Short mmCIF file of C-alpha atoms in Angstrom, two decimals:
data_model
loop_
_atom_site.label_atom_id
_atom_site.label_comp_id
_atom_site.label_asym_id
_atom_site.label_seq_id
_atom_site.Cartn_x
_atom_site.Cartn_y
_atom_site.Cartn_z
CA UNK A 25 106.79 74.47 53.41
CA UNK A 26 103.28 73.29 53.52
CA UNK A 27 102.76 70.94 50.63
CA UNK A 28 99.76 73.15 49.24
CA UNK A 29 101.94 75.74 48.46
CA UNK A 30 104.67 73.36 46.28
CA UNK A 31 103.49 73.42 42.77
CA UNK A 32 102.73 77.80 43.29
CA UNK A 33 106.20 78.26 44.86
CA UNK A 34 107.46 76.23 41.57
CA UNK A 35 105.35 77.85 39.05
CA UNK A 36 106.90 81.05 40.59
CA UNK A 37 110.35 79.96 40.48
CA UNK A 38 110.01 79.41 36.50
CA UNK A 39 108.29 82.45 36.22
CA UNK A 40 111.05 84.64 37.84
CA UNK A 41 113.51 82.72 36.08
CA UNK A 42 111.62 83.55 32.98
CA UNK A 43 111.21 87.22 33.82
CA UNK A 44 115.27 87.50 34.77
CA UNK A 45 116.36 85.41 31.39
CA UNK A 46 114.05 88.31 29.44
CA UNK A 47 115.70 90.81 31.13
CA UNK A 48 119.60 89.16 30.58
CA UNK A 49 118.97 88.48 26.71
CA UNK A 50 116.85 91.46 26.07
CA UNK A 51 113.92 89.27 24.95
CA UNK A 52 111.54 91.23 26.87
CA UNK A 53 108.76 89.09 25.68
CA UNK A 54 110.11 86.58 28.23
CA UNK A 55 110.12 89.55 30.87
CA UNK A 56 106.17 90.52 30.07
CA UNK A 57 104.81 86.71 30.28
CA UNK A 58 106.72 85.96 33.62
CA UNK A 59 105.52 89.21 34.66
CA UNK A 60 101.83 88.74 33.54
CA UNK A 61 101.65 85.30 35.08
CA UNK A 62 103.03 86.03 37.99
CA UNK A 63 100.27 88.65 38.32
CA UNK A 64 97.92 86.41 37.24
CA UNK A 65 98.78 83.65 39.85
CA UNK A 66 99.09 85.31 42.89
CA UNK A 67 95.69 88.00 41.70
CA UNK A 68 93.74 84.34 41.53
CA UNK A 69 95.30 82.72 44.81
CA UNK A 70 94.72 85.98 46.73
CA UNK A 71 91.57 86.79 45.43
CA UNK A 72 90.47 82.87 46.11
CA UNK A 73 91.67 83.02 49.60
CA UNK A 74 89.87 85.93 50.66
CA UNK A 75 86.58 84.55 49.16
CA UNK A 76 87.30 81.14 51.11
CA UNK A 77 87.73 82.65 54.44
CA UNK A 78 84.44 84.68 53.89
CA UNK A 79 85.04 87.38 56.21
CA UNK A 80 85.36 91.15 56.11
CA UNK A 81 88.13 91.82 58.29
CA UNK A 82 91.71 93.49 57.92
CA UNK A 83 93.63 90.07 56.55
CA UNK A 84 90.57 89.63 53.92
CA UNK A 85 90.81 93.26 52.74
CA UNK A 86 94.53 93.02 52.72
CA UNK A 87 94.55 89.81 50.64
CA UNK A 88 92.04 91.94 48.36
CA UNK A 89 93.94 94.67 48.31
CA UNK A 90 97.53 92.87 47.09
CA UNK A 91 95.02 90.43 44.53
CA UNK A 92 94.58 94.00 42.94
CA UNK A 93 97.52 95.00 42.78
CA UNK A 94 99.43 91.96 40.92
CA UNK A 95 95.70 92.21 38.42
CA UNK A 96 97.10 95.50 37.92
CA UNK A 97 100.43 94.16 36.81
CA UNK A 98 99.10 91.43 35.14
CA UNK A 99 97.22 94.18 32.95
CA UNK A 100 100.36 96.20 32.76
CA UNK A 101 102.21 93.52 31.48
CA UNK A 102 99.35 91.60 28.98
CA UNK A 103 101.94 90.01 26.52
CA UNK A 104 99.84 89.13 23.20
CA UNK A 105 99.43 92.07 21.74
CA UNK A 106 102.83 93.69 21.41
CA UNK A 107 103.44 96.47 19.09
CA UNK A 108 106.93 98.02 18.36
CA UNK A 109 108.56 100.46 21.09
CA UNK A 110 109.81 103.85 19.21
CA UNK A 111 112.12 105.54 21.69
CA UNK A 112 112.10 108.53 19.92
CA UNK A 113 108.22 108.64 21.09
CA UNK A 114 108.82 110.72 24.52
CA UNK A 115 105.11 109.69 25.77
CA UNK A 116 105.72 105.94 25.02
CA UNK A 117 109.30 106.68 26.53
CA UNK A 118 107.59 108.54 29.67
CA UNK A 119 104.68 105.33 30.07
CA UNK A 120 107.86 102.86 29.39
CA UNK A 121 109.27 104.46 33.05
CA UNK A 122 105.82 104.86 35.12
CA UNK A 123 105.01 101.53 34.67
CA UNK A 124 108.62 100.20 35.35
CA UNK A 125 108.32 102.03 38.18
CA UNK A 126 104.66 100.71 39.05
CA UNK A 127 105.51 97.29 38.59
CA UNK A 128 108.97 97.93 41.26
CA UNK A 129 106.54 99.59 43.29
CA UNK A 130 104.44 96.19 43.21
CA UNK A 131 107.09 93.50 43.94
CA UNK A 132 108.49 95.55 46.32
CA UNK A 133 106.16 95.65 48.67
CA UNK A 134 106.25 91.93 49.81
CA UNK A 135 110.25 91.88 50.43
CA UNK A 136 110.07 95.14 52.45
CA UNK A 137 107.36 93.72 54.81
CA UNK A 138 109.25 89.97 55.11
CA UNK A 139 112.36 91.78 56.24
CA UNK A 140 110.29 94.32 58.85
CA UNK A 141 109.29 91.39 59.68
CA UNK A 142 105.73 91.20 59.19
CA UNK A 143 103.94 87.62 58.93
CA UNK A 144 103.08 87.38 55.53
CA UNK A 145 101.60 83.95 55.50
CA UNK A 146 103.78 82.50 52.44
CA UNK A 147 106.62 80.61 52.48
CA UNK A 148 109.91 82.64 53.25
CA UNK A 149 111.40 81.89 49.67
CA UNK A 150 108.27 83.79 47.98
CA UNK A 151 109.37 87.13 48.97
CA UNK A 152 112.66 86.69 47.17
CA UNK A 153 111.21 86.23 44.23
CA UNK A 154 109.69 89.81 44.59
CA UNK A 155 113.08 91.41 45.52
CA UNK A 156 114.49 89.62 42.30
CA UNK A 157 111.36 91.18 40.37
CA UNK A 158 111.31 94.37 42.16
CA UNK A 159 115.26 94.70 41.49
CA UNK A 160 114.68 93.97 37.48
CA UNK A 161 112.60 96.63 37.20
CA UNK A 162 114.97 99.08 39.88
CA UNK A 163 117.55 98.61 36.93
CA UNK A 164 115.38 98.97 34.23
CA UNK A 165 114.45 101.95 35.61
CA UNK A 166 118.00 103.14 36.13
CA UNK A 167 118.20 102.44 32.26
CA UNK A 168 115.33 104.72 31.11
CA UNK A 169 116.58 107.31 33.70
CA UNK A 170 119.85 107.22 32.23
CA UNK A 171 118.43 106.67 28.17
CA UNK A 172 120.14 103.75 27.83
CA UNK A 173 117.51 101.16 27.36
CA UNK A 174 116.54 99.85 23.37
CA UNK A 175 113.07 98.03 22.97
CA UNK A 176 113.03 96.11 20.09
#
């Protein structure tokens, strides 16, 4: 691993730890600032690296293009301003799935191109952390799907 990308990989290893302890002790608070920082950091480093390089080619718009999609989680996920979760609230309960589902959708996309094997620029341990994110929000799916999950 270059050595530019040691303090990011490490911010991103407390932040999924963060997001997976949320998830294990139902503090979901935990869950929503890993999430939203982890948005946050790799929206700024993508968004910084395409305006760096300067061009207008495929790997700018792609860098672009994934920058805007983890500000889109980080937006999903904005933690300081939390009201309570009713579940008996079926369009809360409905928006509760989409954006489980949106932010699976997100994190999944890294881990599916690593294993086709795609060069994804980032050090190999990076898209793990997806897959760990992509497969929180696979099960909380699964929850809502089956009615089993309890916001509090």
């Amino acid at each position: 691993m270059e050595d530019g990308m040691l303090v990011p990989v490490i911010i991103a290893s407390v932040l999924t730890l963060m997001c997976v302890y949320g998830v294990i002790t139902q503090k979901l608070i935990f869950t929503r600032h890993g999430l939203f920082w982890f948005g946050i950091m790799v929206f700024l480093a993508n968004m910084i690296s395409a305006v760096q390089t300067g061009g207008t080619g495929e790997a700018e718009m792609i860098m672009i293009s994934t920058g805007l999609l983890y500000g889109l989680q980080a937006v999903l996920m904005y933690p300081f301003i939390t009201h309570p979760f009713d579940n008996s609230n079926k369009a809360a309960y409905f928006a509760q799935k989409r954006i489980a589902i949106c932010i699976t959708s997100i994190n999944g996309v890294i881990p599916v191109l690593h294993l086709l094997g795609f060069d994804l620029g980032i050090p190999d341990i990076l898209p793990i952390y997806h897959g760990v994110i992509a497969l929180l929000g696979v099960g909380m799916t699964i929850k809502f799907f089956q009615g089993s999950v309890v916001v509090k």
